[in-house]
Short mmCIF file of C-alpha atoms in Angstrom, two decimals:
data_model
loop_
_atom_site.label_atom_id
_atom_site.label_comp_id
_atom_site.label_asym_id
_atom_site.label_seq_id
_atom_site.Cartn_x
_atom_site.Cartn_y
_atom_site.Cartn_z
CA UNK A 1 112.33 102.71 54.62
CA UNK A 2 110.92 99.16 54.37
CA UNK A 3 110.53 96.25 56.72
CA UNK A 4 113.66 94.66 55.28
CA UNK A 5 115.85 97.37 56.76
CA UNK A 6 115.20 96.21 60.32
CA UNK A 7 114.82 92.50 59.61
CA UNK A 8 117.79 92.55 57.26
CA UNK A 9 119.99 94.11 59.91
CA UNK A 10 118.81 91.51 62.43
CA UNK A 11 119.48 88.62 60.06
CA UNK A 12 122.92 89.97 59.16
CA UNK A 13 123.96 90.33 62.80
CA UNK A 14 122.51 86.91 63.69
CA UNK A 15 124.35 85.25 60.81
CA UNK A 16 127.61 86.89 61.85
CA UNK A 17 127.24 85.67 65.43
CA UNK A 18 126.32 82.17 64.23
CA UNK A 19 129.38 82.02 61.96
CA UNK A 20 131.60 83.14 64.83
CA UNK A 21 130.17 80.35 66.99
CA UNK A 22 130.74 77.85 64.19
CA UNK A 23 134.35 79.02 63.94
CA UNK A 24 134.77 78.57 67.69
CA UNK A 25 133.46 75.01 67.40
CA UNK A 26 135.90 73.98 64.66
CA UNK A 27 138.88 75.89 66.11
CA UNK A 28 140.15 72.86 68.14
CA UNK A 29 140.18 70.81 64.93
CA UNK A 30 142.32 73.44 63.25
CA UNK A 31 144.71 73.38 66.20
CA UNK A 32 144.87 69.57 66.04
CA UNK A 33 145.89 69.65 62.40
CA UNK A 34 148.69 72.10 63.17
CA UNK A 35 149.93 69.83 65.97
CA UNK A 36 150.07 66.88 63.61
CA UNK A 37 152.10 68.90 61.15
CA UNK A 38 154.46 70.02 63.95
CA UNK A 39 154.67 67.11 66.42
CA UNK A 40 155.82 67.82 69.96
CA UNK A 41 159.43 66.94 70.77
CA UNK A 42 159.31 64.13 73.39
CA UNK A 43 163.05 64.21 74.20
CA UNK A 44 162.48 65.87 77.57
CA UNK A 45 159.92 63.20 78.43
CA UNK A 46 162.45 60.46 77.65
CA UNK A 47 165.03 62.11 79.94
CA UNK A 48 162.51 62.25 82.78
CA UNK A 49 161.71 58.54 82.39
CA UNK A 50 165.44 57.66 82.48
CA UNK A 51 165.91 59.71 85.68
CA UNK A 52 162.99 57.97 87.35
CA UNK A 53 164.47 54.54 86.50
CA UNK A 54 167.92 55.49 87.85
CA UNK A 55 166.39 56.79 91.08
CA UNK A 56 164.46 53.53 91.47
CA UNK A 57 167.66 51.51 91.04
CA UNK A 58 169.47 53.69 93.63
CA UNK A 59 166.63 53.18 96.07
CA UNK A 60 166.88 49.41 95.66
CA UNK A 61 170.66 49.50 96.29
CA UNK A 62 170.14 51.57 99.50
CA UNK A 63 167.68 48.98 100.74
CA UNK A 64 170.02 46.07 100.03
CA UNK A 65 172.86 47.86 101.83
CA UNK A 66 170.60 48.49 104.85
CA UNK A 67 170.68 52.28 104.48
CA UNK A 68 166.85 52.40 104.52
CA UNK A 69 164.41 49.91 106.01
CA UNK A 70 161.90 47.87 104.05
CA UNK A 71 158.91 50.06 104.97
CA UNK A 72 160.59 53.25 103.77
CA UNK A 73 161.81 51.44 100.66
CA UNK A 74 158.34 50.20 99.73
CA UNK A 75 156.78 53.66 100.21
CA UNK A 76 159.41 55.41 98.11
CA UNK A 77 159.27 52.69 95.47
CA UNK A 78 155.46 53.01 95.22
CA UNK A 79 155.69 56.79 94.83
CA UNK A 80 158.39 56.58 92.15
CA UNK A 81 156.48 53.93 90.21
CA UNK A 82 153.37 56.13 90.30
CA UNK A 83 155.35 59.08 88.94
CA UNK A 84 156.93 56.85 86.31
CA UNK A 85 153.52 55.66 85.11
CA UNK A 86 152.30 59.26 84.90
CA UNK A 87 155.35 60.26 82.88
CA UNK A 88 154.89 57.36 80.45
CA UNK A 89 151.18 57.99 79.93
CA UNK A 90 150.47 59.12 76.36
CA UNK A 91 147.48 61.31 75.35
CA UNK A 92 145.67 60.05 72.29
CA UNK A 93 145.83 62.74 69.60
CA UNK A 94 142.59 64.29 68.33
CA UNK A 95 141.37 62.81 65.09
CA UNK A 96 141.32 65.72 62.69
CA UNK A 97 138.15 65.76 60.56
CA UNK A 98 138.34 66.40 56.89
CA UNK A 99 137.28 69.58 55.10
CA UNK A 100 133.82 68.18 54.40
CA UNK A 101 133.09 67.63 58.10
CA UNK A 102 134.23 71.12 58.98
CA UNK A 103 132.05 72.59 56.25
CA UNK A 104 128.99 70.66 57.49
CA UNK A 105 129.47 71.96 61.06
CA UNK A 106 130.01 75.53 59.84
CA UNK A 107 126.71 75.35 57.91
CA UNK A 108 124.60 73.52 60.48
CA UNK A 109 125.43 75.72 63.47
CA UNK A 110 123.73 78.80 61.90
CA UNK A 111 120.84 76.68 60.59
CA UNK A 112 120.17 75.09 63.98
CA UNK A 113 120.44 78.48 65.69
CA UNK A 114 117.87 79.97 63.29
CA UNK A 115 115.53 76.99 63.76
CA UNK A 116 115.79 77.27 67.54
CA UNK A 117 115.00 81.00 67.40
CA UNK A 118 111.92 80.45 65.24
CA UNK A 119 110.61 77.32 66.98
CA UNK A 120 111.05 78.31 70.65
CA UNK A 121 108.22 80.87 70.48
CA UNK A 122 105.93 82.81 68.17
CA UNK A 123 107.99 85.65 66.67
CA UNK A 124 105.11 87.23 64.74
CA UNK A 125 104.63 90.11 67.24
CA UNK A 126 108.33 90.94 66.93
CA UNK A 127 108.12 91.12 63.15
CA UNK A 128 104.92 93.21 63.39
CA UNK A 129 106.68 95.59 65.76
CA UNK A 130 109.56 95.99 63.32
CA UNK A 131 107.11 96.59 60.52
CA UNK A 132 105.34 99.30 62.54
CA UNK A 133 108.67 100.90 63.45
CA UNK A 134 109.76 101.04 59.81
CA UNK A 135 106.43 102.30 58.49
CA UNK A 136 105.22 104.86 61.05
CA UNK A 137 108.10 105.14 63.53
CA UNK A 138 109.01 108.66 62.40
CA UNK A 139 105.36 109.75 62.43
CA UNK A 140 105.02 108.47 66.00
CA UNK A 141 108.12 110.40 67.06
CA UNK A 142 106.84 113.59 65.41
CA UNK A 143 103.50 113.26 67.21
CA UNK A 144 105.13 112.63 70.59
CA UNK A 145 107.54 115.54 70.23
CA UNK A 146 104.86 118.00 69.06
CA UNK A 147 106.28 118.45 65.57
CA UNK A 148 102.88 117.55 64.09
CA UNK A 149 99.40 117.61 65.61
CA UNK A 150 97.73 115.10 63.33
CA UNK A 151 99.18 112.02 61.61
CA UNK A 152 98.96 111.83 57.82
CA UNK A 153 96.13 109.77 56.38
CA UNK A 154 98.39 106.93 55.25
CA UNK A 155 99.78 106.54 58.78
CA UNK A 156 96.38 105.77 60.29
CA UNK A 157 95.36 103.15 57.74
CA UNK A 158 96.34 100.66 60.42
CA UNK A 159 95.83 102.49 63.72
CA UNK A 160 97.29 99.59 65.68
CA UNK A 161 100.65 100.09 64.00
CA UNK A 162 100.73 103.76 64.98
CA UNK A 163 99.74 103.01 68.57
CA UNK A 164 102.40 100.30 68.82
CA UNK A 165 105.05 102.61 67.40
CA UNK A 166 104.08 105.41 69.83
CA UNK A 167 104.21 103.09 72.84
CA UNK A 168 107.60 101.75 71.78
CA UNK A 169 108.89 105.26 71.23
CA UNK A 170 107.76 106.41 74.69
CA UNK A 171 109.37 103.45 76.43
CA UNK A 172 112.56 104.08 74.48
CA UNK A 173 112.53 107.68 75.83
CA UNK A 174 111.10 106.77 79.22
CA UNK A 175 112.62 109.83 80.92
CA UNK A 176 110.71 112.33 78.75
CA UNK A 177 107.55 113.53 80.57
CA UNK A 178 106.16 115.28 77.48
CA UNK A 179 106.06 112.00 75.55
CA UNK A 180 104.16 110.33 78.40
CA UNK A 181 101.76 113.28 78.43
CA UNK A 182 101.02 112.96 74.72
CA UNK A 183 100.68 109.20 75.03
CA UNK A 184 98.00 109.76 77.68
CA UNK A 185 96.12 111.95 75.19
CA UNK A 186 96.18 109.05 72.74
CA UNK A 187 94.75 106.70 75.36
CA UNK A 188 92.05 109.22 76.25
CA UNK A 189 91.03 109.47 72.61
CA UNK A 190 90.66 105.68 72.64
CA UNK A 191 88.69 105.86 75.93
CA UNK A 192 91.38 103.78 77.65
CA UNK A 193 91.20 105.82 80.85
CA UNK A 194 93.22 103.47 83.07
CA UNK A 195 96.14 103.49 80.64
CA UNK A 196 95.88 107.28 80.33
CA UNK A 197 96.08 107.69 84.11
CA UNK A 198 99.11 105.39 84.27
CA UNK A 199 100.86 107.41 81.53
CA UNK A 200 100.02 110.66 83.34
CA UNK A 201 101.31 109.30 86.64
CA UNK A 202 104.65 108.55 84.98
CA UNK A 203 104.76 112.02 83.46
CA UNK A 204 104.00 113.54 86.88
CA UNK A 205 106.71 111.51 88.61
CA UNK A 206 109.22 112.69 86.01
CA UNK A 207 108.14 116.33 86.20
CA UNK A 208 106.26 117.05 89.45
CA UNK A 209 106.81 120.81 89.04
CA UNK A 210 104.92 120.97 85.75
CA UNK A 211 101.50 122.43 86.65
CA UNK A 212 99.92 121.38 83.36
CA UNK A 213 100.86 117.74 83.83
CA UNK A 214 99.86 117.81 87.51
CA UNK A 215 96.42 119.35 86.97
CA UNK A 216 95.69 117.10 83.99
CA UNK A 217 96.67 114.06 86.05
CA UNK A 218 94.44 115.16 88.94
CA UNK A 219 91.56 116.02 86.61
CA UNK A 220 91.55 112.69 84.77
CA UNK A 221 91.86 110.80 88.07
CA UNK A 222 89.03 112.92 89.51
CA UNK A 223 86.55 112.08 86.75
CA UNK A 224 87.69 108.44 86.53
CA UNK A 225 86.97 108.16 90.25
CA UNK A 226 83.36 109.28 89.72
CA UNK A 227 84.02 112.86 90.74
CA UNK A 228 85.76 112.05 94.01
CA UNK A 229 89.14 113.26 95.17
CA UNK A 230 91.25 110.34 96.32
CA UNK A 231 94.31 110.85 98.48
CA UNK A 232 96.65 110.94 95.48
CA UNK A 233 94.62 113.50 93.51
CA UNK A 234 94.27 115.69 96.58
CA UNK A 235 98.02 115.56 97.18
CA UNK A 236 98.76 116.52 93.57
CA UNK A 237 96.36 119.48 93.67
CA UNK A 238 97.69 120.67 97.00
CA UNK A 239 101.19 120.61 95.53
CA UNK A 240 100.04 122.79 92.61
CA UNK A 241 98.31 125.26 94.94
CA UNK A 242 101.34 125.52 97.20
CA UNK A 243 103.40 126.75 94.26
CA UNK A 244 100.62 128.73 92.58
CA UNK A 245 97.81 129.62 95.05
CA UNK A 246 95.78 131.32 92.30
CA UNK A 247 95.70 128.32 89.95
CA UNK A 248 92.05 128.36 88.84
CA UNK A 249 91.95 124.81 87.48
CA UNK A 250 93.22 123.35 90.75
CA UNK A 251 90.81 125.50 92.77
CA UNK A 252 87.84 124.34 90.69
CA UNK A 253 88.79 120.69 91.10
CA UNK A 254 89.13 121.16 94.85
CA UNK A 255 85.70 122.79 95.02
CA UNK A 256 84.04 120.03 93.01
CA UNK A 257 85.86 117.31 94.94
CA UNK A 258 84.93 118.70 98.35
CA UNK A 259 81.29 119.03 97.28
CA UNK A 260 81.27 115.43 96.02
CA UNK A 261 82.81 114.33 99.31
CA UNK A 262 80.04 116.13 101.26
CA UNK A 263 82.53 118.65 102.62
CA UNK A 264 80.21 121.51 101.73
CA UNK A 265 81.82 124.23 103.85
CA UNK A 266 85.23 123.59 102.30
CA UNK A 267 83.66 123.51 98.83
CA UNK A 268 82.05 126.91 99.39
CA UNK A 269 85.39 128.24 100.60
CA UNK A 270 87.11 127.18 97.38
CA UNK A 271 84.29 128.68 95.29
CA UNK A 272 84.62 132.00 97.12
CA UNK A 273 88.38 131.95 96.69
CA UNK A 274 88.02 131.25 92.99
CA UNK A 275 85.36 133.96 92.62
CA UNK A 276 87.56 136.56 94.29
CA UNK A 277 90.49 135.59 92.05
CA UNK A 278 88.44 135.98 88.86
CA UNK A 279 86.80 139.23 90.01
CA UNK A 280 90.21 140.79 90.64
CA UNK A 281 91.20 140.34 86.99
CA UNK A 282 90.51 143.10 84.48
CA UNK A 283 87.85 142.53 81.86
CA UNK A 284 84.36 141.11 81.70
CA UNK A 285 84.06 137.79 83.56
CA UNK A 286 80.30 137.78 84.08
CA UNK A 287 79.81 134.34 82.53
CA UNK A 288 82.47 132.74 84.71
CA UNK A 289 81.10 134.42 87.83
CA UNK A 290 77.55 133.34 86.95
CA UNK A 291 78.78 129.74 86.61
CA UNK A 292 80.39 129.96 90.03
CA UNK A 293 77.18 131.33 91.53
CA UNK A 294 75.30 128.42 90.00
CA UNK A 295 77.84 125.99 91.41
CA UNK A 296 77.54 127.59 94.85
CA UNK A 297 73.74 127.27 94.76
CA UNK A 298 74.13 123.67 93.69
CA UNK A 299 76.38 122.97 96.67
CA UNK A 300 73.80 124.55 99.01
CA UNK A 301 71.10 122.32 97.55
CA UNK A 302 73.30 119.27 98.01
CA UNK A 303 73.99 120.29 101.59
CA UNK A 304 70.25 120.54 102.25
CA UNK A 305 69.70 117.07 100.80
CA UNK A 306 72.59 115.63 102.79
CA UNK A 307 71.15 117.08 105.99
CA UNK A 308 68.10 114.86 105.48
CA UNK A 309 70.24 111.78 104.99
CA UNK A 310 71.44 109.04 107.32
CA UNK A 311 74.86 108.86 108.98
CA UNK A 312 76.15 105.30 108.94
CA UNK A 313 78.98 104.34 111.29
CA UNK A 314 80.69 101.21 109.99
CA UNK A 315 82.94 99.22 112.32
CA UNK A 316 85.05 96.20 111.42
CA UNK A 317 85.47 93.44 113.98
CA UNK A 318 89.04 93.29 115.21
CA UNK A 319 89.32 89.60 114.29
CA UNK A 320 88.60 90.44 110.63
CA UNK A 321 90.99 93.37 110.25
CA UNK A 322 93.90 91.10 109.15
CA UNK A 323 91.73 89.98 106.22
CA UNK A 324 91.30 93.53 104.91
CA UNK A 325 93.53 94.33 101.89
CA UNK A 326 94.73 97.67 100.63
CA UNK A 327 92.80 97.47 97.35
CA UNK A 328 89.49 96.36 98.88
CA UNK A 329 86.30 98.37 98.40
CA UNK A 330 83.66 99.32 100.98
CA UNK A 331 80.01 99.18 99.90
CA UNK A 332 77.34 100.84 102.07
CA UNK A 333 73.69 100.86 101.00
CA UNK A 334 70.16 101.51 102.27
CA UNK A 335 67.53 99.23 100.78
CA UNK A 336 64.06 97.86 101.28
CA UNK A 337 64.05 94.96 103.75
CA UNK A 338 62.07 93.06 101.10
CA UNK A 339 64.86 93.48 98.56
CA UNK A 340 65.25 95.35 95.32
CA UNK A 341 67.67 98.07 94.18
CA UNK A 342 69.02 100.30 96.98
CA UNK A 343 67.59 103.74 97.63
CA UNK A 344 71.09 105.07 98.34
CA UNK A 345 74.50 103.48 97.96
CA UNK A 346 78.17 104.38 98.07
CA UNK A 347 81.26 102.63 96.80
CA UNK A 348 84.31 103.82 98.72
CA UNK A 349 88.00 102.92 98.91
CA UNK A 350 88.93 100.91 101.98
CA UNK A 351 91.16 103.79 103.09
CA UNK A 352 88.07 105.55 104.54
CA UNK A 353 88.18 103.06 107.39
CA UNK A 354 90.50 104.37 110.07
CA UNK A 355 91.35 102.16 113.04
CA UNK A 356 88.53 99.81 112.13
CA UNK A 357 85.82 102.48 111.83
CA UNK A 358 84.33 104.92 109.31
CA UNK A 359 81.34 107.26 109.22
CA UNK A 360 79.54 107.61 105.90
CA UNK A 361 76.60 109.85 105.06
CA UNK A 362 73.95 108.47 102.70
CA UNK A 363 71.29 110.72 101.24
CA UNK A 364 69.34 111.37 98.05
CA UNK A 365 72.65 112.51 96.55
CA UNK A 366 73.62 108.83 96.53
CA UNK A 367 70.45 107.55 94.84
CA UNK A 368 71.07 105.16 91.98
CA UNK A 369 67.86 106.25 90.23
CA UNK A 370 66.32 109.74 90.56
CA UNK A 371 62.83 108.36 91.23
CA UNK A 372 64.03 105.81 93.77
CA UNK A 373 65.50 107.75 96.69
CA UNK A 374 65.28 107.97 100.46
CA UNK A 375 62.70 110.76 100.37
CA UNK A 376 60.28 108.66 98.33
CA UNK A 377 60.96 105.59 100.49
CA UNK A 378 60.15 107.46 103.68
CA UNK A 379 57.07 109.01 102.10
CA UNK A 380 55.85 105.49 101.26
CA UNK A 381 56.63 104.28 104.83
CA UNK A 382 59.02 101.68 103.41
CA UNK A 383 60.88 99.70 106.04
CA UNK A 384 64.57 100.26 105.39
CA UNK A 385 67.72 98.32 106.24
CA UNK A 386 71.35 99.42 106.13
CA UNK A 387 73.97 96.98 104.84
CA UNK A 388 77.75 97.22 104.62
CA UNK A 389 80.25 94.94 102.92
CA UNK A 390 83.97 94.89 102.17
CA UNK A 391 84.62 93.46 98.71
CA UNK A 392 87.97 92.02 97.63
CA UNK A 393 87.07 92.14 93.93
CA UNK A 394 85.22 95.47 93.87
CA UNK A 395 82.03 93.90 92.48
CA UNK A 396 78.68 95.13 93.72
CA UNK A 397 77.46 91.53 94.11
CA UNK A 398 78.70 89.67 97.19
CA UNK A 399 81.31 86.98 96.56
CA UNK A 400 82.91 84.28 98.66
CA UNK A 401 85.55 85.73 100.96
CA UNK A 402 83.95 89.18 101.25
CA UNK A 403 83.45 90.65 104.72
CA UNK A 404 79.93 91.69 105.71
CA UNK A 405 77.62 92.42 108.60
CA UNK A 406 73.98 91.72 109.36
CA UNK A 407 71.49 94.25 107.91
CA UNK A 408 70.34 96.83 110.46
CA UNK A 409 66.67 97.82 110.23
CA UNK A 410 65.97 101.52 110.82
CA UNK A 411 62.81 103.48 111.52
CA UNK A 412 61.38 106.17 109.29
CA UNK A 413 62.64 108.98 111.51
CA UNK A 414 66.08 107.52 112.31
CA UNK A 415 69.06 109.41 110.86
CA UNK A 416 71.96 107.61 112.58
CA UNK A 417 72.83 103.93 112.56
CA UNK A 418 75.75 101.61 113.36
CA UNK A 419 76.66 98.58 111.27
CA UNK A 420 79.21 96.04 112.45
CA UNK A 421 81.11 93.97 109.87
CA UNK A 422 81.71 90.76 111.78
CA UNK A 423 81.55 87.82 109.37
CA UNK A 424 83.03 86.46 106.17
CA UNK A 425 80.89 85.38 103.24
CA UNK A 426 81.33 81.60 102.83
#
C-alpha cells in the first residue's frame, strides 16, 4: 500500500465534488437554453391585460354616471393601473453562454477549489499523516491490539511516523482502554511522562474496574509526583483495594505514599498488612519479607528524623484567598537568614491549604542536599528563617503576582512556627 492510495482517493473524491459544483453553477444556463427553444405561451397574459383595461373603462363609466364618487374612482383607478403595469412588465431573458464559456467555468471551478485548499494553509502535516498511515498504519494497529510486541525493523526507520500512526489509531478507537494503555507504554519509553499519565487517565475512565490499568495509573502518577500520593492517586488505589483488599501492588503504593507524606503510623499499618498477606501464601517468600522489614525500618528512621523537624503552620490572609487558583503551588522552606540554598524545602499542591490554613512538617527528610540539612545548621548555630510562598507558575523562584509572607526567624531550639501569607509580589 503506497501513499497514492490515500491521496488518490482524496483527489478523486475532491474532483467529483468540484465537478458537481461546476455542474450546479452552469445548470441555470442549461435551463435558459431550453426555455429559448420552448418559449412560454403569453396568451394568458394578454387576456389578463384585456380584462384590466375593460375594468378600467367600466370604472370610468360608473364615475361619469355618478355611481361612485371621485375619491373612490381615483383610488380604484390607481390600483388597477398598478396591477396593469405589473401584468405588462416583461422579464429580460437570461443570455445563454456558448459552449466555450460553459467549458471554461466547468474547468475553473475545480482548479480554483484546489488552489484555495492548498493556499489557505500548510497541508504538509496532512500529507505526512497519510504517508504514515499507509506505511505503518497496520503495524501500529498490531502493536496497539497486542498482536505483536515489537515493530519490525523497517517500521522504526522513521520513529515519528510510527508514533503518529499509533496516536491516530488510538483516537480513531477512542473507546478502547487497552489501546490507551499501550499508548501510555510508548510514551513512557520516550520518557514523556505527562503524556503517559494522560493516556492512562483516559484508559482508567474507560475501564475503572480494570485493576491493572488502575494500579499502573496510580503508580506512574505516584512516581511522577515525586513519590507523593495526590488525591486522585489515593482515590484510584482505594477503589482497587475496595474490590480486592489483598492487592499487593496497591498496598505497597499506599505504604510508600503514606511514608512520603509523613503518615508513618499508617505506612507501618500497610506494611504489616502486606507482610501478613505474603506470609499466608504457600512457598518461600523470605526475600519479599526481608524487603518489607527493611522498608519498615526505613519508615522508623524517617519518623525519628521527622520528630526532630519543625512544624510550620501556614495561614493565608483572607483578603488574598480570592487570588489563589486551583493549580497554584505552595513552597515552604527553612533557610539561612543570610541567604543561600534552603536546609529543608517542600513543594506542595495548593489543595493542602484548607480554609486558609495548612500545617507542614519540615525535617532532614526534606533536605535538598544530604550535607546541608537542619541538623548540620543547628549544630553550626546558624540563624534560620522560615519562608512560605504561593506560586502561580510553579517555579521555585518568586515571580510577580505570587503570594508571600515575611520570613519568620526561629531559634535553634524552636520546633513550631507560624507564617502568614499576607502580601502579593509586585
